[in-house]
Short mmCIF file of C-alpha atoms in Angstrom, two decimals:
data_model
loop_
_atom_site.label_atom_id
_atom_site.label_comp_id
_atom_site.label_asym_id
_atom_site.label_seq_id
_atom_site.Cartn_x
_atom_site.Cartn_y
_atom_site.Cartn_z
CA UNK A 1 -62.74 -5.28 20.97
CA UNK A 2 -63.03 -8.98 21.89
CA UNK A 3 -60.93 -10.89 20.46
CA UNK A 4 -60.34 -15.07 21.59
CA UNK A 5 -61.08 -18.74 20.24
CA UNK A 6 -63.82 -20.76 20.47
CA UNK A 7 -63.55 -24.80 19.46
CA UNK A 8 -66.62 -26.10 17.50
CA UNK A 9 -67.25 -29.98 17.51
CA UNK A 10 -69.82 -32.20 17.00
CA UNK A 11 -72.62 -31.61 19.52
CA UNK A 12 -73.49 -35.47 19.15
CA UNK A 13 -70.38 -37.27 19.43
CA UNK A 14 -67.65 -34.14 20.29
CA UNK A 15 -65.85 -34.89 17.79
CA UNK A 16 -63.58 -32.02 17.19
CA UNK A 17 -64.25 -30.05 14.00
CA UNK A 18 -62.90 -26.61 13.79
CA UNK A 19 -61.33 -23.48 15.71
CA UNK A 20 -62.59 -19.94 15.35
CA UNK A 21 -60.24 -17.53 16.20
CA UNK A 22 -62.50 -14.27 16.25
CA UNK A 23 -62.85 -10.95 16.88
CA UNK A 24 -65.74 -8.30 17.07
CA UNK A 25 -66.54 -5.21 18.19
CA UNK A 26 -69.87 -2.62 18.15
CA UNK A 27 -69.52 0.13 15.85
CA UNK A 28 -71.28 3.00 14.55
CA UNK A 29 -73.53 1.29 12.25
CA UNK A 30 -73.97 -1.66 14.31
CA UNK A 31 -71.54 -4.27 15.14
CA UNK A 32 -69.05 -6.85 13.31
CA UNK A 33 -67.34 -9.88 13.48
CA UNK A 34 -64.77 -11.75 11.66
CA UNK A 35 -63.08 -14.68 12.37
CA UNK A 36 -60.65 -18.17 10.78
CA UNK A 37 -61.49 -21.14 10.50
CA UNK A 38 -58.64 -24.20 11.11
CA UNK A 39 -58.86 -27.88 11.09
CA UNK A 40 -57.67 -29.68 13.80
CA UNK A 41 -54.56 -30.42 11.82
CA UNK A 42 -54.16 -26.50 11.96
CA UNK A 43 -54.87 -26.35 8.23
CA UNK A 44 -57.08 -23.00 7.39
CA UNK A 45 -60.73 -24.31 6.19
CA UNK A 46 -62.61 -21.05 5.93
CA UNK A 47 -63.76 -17.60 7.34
CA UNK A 48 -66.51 -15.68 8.46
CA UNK A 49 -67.03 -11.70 8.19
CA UNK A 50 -70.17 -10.55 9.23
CA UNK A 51 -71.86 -6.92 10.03
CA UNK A 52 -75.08 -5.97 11.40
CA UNK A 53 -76.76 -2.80 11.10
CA UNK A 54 -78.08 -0.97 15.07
CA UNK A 55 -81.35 -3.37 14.33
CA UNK A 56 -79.43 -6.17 14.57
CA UNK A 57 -79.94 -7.28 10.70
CA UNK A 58 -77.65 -8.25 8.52
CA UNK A 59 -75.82 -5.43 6.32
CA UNK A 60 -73.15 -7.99 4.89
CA UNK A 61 -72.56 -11.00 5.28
CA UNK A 62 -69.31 -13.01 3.61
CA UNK A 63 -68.43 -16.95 4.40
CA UNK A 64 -65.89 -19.42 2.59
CA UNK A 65 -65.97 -23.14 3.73
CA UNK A 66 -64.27 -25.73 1.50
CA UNK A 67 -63.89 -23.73 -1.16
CA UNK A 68 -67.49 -22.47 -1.52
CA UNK A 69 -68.56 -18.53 -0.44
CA UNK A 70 -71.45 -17.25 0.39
CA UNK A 71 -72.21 -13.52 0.27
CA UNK A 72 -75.77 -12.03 1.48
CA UNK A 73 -77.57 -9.60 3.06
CA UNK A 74 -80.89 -8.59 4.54
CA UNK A 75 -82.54 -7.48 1.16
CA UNK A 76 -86.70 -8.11 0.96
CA UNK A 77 -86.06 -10.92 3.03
CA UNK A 78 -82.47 -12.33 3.35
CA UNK A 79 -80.10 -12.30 -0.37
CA UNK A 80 -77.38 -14.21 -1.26
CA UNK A 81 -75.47 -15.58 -4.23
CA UNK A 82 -73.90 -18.68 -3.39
CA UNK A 83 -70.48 -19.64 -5.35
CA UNK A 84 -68.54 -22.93 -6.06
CA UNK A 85 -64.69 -24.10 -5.33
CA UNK A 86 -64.17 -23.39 -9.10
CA UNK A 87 -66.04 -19.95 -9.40
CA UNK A 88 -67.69 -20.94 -12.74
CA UNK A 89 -71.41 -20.89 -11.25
CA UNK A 90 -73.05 -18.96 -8.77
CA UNK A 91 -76.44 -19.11 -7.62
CA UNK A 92 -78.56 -16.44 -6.14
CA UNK A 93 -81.35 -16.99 -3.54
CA UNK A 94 -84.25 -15.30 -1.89
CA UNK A 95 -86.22 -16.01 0.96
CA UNK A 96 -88.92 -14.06 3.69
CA UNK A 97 -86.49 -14.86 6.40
CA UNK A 98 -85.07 -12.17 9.44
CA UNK A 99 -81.58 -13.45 8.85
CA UNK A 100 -78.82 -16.09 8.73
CA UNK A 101 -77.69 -18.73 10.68
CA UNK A 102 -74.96 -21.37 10.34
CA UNK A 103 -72.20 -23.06 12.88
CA UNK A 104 -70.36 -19.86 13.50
CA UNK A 105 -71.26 -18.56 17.44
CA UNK A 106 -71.21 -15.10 15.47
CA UNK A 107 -74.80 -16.13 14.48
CA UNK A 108 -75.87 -16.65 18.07
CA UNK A 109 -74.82 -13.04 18.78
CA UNK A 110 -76.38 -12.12 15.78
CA UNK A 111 -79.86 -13.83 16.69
CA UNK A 112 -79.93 -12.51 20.08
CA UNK A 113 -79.23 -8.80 18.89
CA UNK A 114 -81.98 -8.86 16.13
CA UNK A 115 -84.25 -10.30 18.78
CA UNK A 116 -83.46 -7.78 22.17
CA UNK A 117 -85.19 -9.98 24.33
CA UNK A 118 -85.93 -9.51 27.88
CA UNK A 119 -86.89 -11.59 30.71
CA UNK A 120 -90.34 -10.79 30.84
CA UNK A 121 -90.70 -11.44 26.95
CA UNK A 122 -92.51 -14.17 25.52
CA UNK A 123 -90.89 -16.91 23.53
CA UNK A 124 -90.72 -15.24 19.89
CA UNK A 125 -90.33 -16.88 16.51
CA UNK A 126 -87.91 -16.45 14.13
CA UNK A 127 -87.05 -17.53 10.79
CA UNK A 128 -83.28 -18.07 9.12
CA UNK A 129 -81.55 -19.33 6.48
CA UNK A 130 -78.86 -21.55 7.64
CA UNK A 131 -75.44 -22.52 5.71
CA UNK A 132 -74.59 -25.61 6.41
CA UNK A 133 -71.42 -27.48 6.36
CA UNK A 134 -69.24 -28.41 4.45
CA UNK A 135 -70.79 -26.59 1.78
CA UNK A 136 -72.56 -23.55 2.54
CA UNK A 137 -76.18 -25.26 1.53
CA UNK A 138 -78.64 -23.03 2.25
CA UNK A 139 -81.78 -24.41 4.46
CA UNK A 140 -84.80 -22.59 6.09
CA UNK A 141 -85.39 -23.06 9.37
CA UNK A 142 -87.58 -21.91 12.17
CA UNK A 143 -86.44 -20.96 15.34
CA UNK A 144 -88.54 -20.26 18.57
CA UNK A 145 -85.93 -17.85 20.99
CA UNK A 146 -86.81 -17.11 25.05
CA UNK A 147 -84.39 -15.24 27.26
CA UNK A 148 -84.82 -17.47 30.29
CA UNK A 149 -82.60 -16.33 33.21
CA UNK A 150 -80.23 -12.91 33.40
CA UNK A 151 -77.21 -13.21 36.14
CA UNK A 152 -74.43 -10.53 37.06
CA UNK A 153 -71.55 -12.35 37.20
CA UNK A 154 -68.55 -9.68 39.54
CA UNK A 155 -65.63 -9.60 37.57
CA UNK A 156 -62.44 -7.69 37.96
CA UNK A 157 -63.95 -5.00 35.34
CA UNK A 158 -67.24 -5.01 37.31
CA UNK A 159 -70.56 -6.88 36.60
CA UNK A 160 -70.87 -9.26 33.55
CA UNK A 161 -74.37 -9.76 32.33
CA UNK A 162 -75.06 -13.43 31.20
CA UNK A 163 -78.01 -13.88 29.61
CA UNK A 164 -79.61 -17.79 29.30
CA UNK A 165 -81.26 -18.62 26.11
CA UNK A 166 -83.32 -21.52 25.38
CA UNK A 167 -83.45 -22.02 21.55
CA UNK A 168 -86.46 -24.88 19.90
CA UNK A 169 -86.20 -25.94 16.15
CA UNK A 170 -89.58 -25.93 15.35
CA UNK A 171 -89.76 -29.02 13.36
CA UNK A 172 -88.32 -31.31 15.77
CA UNK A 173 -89.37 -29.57 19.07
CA UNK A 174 -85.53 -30.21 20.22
CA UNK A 175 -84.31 -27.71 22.62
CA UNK A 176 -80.90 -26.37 23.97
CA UNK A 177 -79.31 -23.71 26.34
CA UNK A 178 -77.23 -20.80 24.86
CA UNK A 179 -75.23 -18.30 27.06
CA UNK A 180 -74.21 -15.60 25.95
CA UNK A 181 -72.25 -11.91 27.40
CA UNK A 182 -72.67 -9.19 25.45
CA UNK A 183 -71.13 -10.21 21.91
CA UNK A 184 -69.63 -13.20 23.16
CA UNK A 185 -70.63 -16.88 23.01
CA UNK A 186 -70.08 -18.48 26.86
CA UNK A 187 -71.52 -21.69 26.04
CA UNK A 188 -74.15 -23.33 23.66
CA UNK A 189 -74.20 -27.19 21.96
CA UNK A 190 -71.46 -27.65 19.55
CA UNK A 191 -69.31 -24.31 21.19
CA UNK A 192 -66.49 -24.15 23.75
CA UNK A 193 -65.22 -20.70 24.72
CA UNK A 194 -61.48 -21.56 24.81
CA UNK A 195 -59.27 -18.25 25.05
CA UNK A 196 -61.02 -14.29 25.63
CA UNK A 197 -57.81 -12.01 25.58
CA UNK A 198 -60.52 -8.88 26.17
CA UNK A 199 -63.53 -8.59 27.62
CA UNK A 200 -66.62 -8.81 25.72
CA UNK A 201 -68.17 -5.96 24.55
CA UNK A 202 -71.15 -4.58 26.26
CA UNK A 203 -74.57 -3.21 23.96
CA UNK A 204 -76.78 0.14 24.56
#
């Protein structure tokens, strides 16, 4: 079970915004992950629990940020019902999406999984609903995903497979590297892999 810290800032300007102190693990259904968020003052600022089915979609998903959550699921599409600070109003929403997305490297893993690329695949589309900061807005977007380049890295507990994503937003063509090792986020924009007390975990 991995467990570590990644530290999130702004891919623009670094400027630091959060820590994630996480863990995950596979499962029998799937796989999970749940991590807290803290401010840079060490203040807590939200969470993130989320479990995927052996498919790689998303059985439940659960986020708080600034007082808003978000629950959802893969249901004809992606579901969610999306509450405020004060818990007087919640709003559902529906969309033909394959899952979520949002700053969380949980969602990386997530992508990847539903995906199962391989080298020899062709880029492949993909549509998600993305929560945004600081307030869980919801926003389609369209993804194109290509596994680019898979290394074995030797490692006291043998090889580690890193796989090399390169990830377009279809509406502005802009395009960026992700790494990632089995459930666990080595590198992408926005991401640093601080602390990995355990290995990550490796997928059938």
């Amino acid at each position: 079970m991995p467990r570590g810290r990644y530290s999130l800032h702004d891919p623009h300007d670094h400027t630091p915004l959060t820590e994630e102190h996480f863990q995950c693990a596979p499962g029998p259904s799937g796989w999970r992950y749940v991590s807290q968020l803290t401010a840079p003052d060490g203040g807590h600022v939200g969470s993130v629990d989320l479990a995927l089915d052996d498919l790689g979609r998303p059985l439940r998903l659960e986020l708080h940020a600034g007082g808003w959550q978000v629950r959802g699921a893969a249901l004809d599409g992606v579901t969610w019902v999306r509450t405020d600070p004060a818990g007087l109003e919640a709003t559902e929403g529906n969309v033909p999406a394959h899952a979520f997305t949002g700053t969380s490297p949980a969602f990386l893993v997530a992508t990847a999984r539903l995906l199962r690329l391989t080298p020899s695949s062709s880029a492949t589309r993909v549509r998600l609903v993305a929560l945004t900061d600081p307030v869980l807005a919801p926003r389609t977007v369209d993804q194109s995903w290509a596994l680019i380049d898979r290394e074995a890295h030797a490692t006291d507990n043998g090889p580690l497979l890193v796989d090399e994503y390169q990830v377009t937003a279809l509406d502005t063509g802009e395009r960026h590297s992700v790494h990632i090792a089995g459930d666990v986020v080595l590198a992408a924009p926005g991401i640093e892999l601080e602390d990995l007390q355990t290995p990550p975990s490796t997928f059938p």
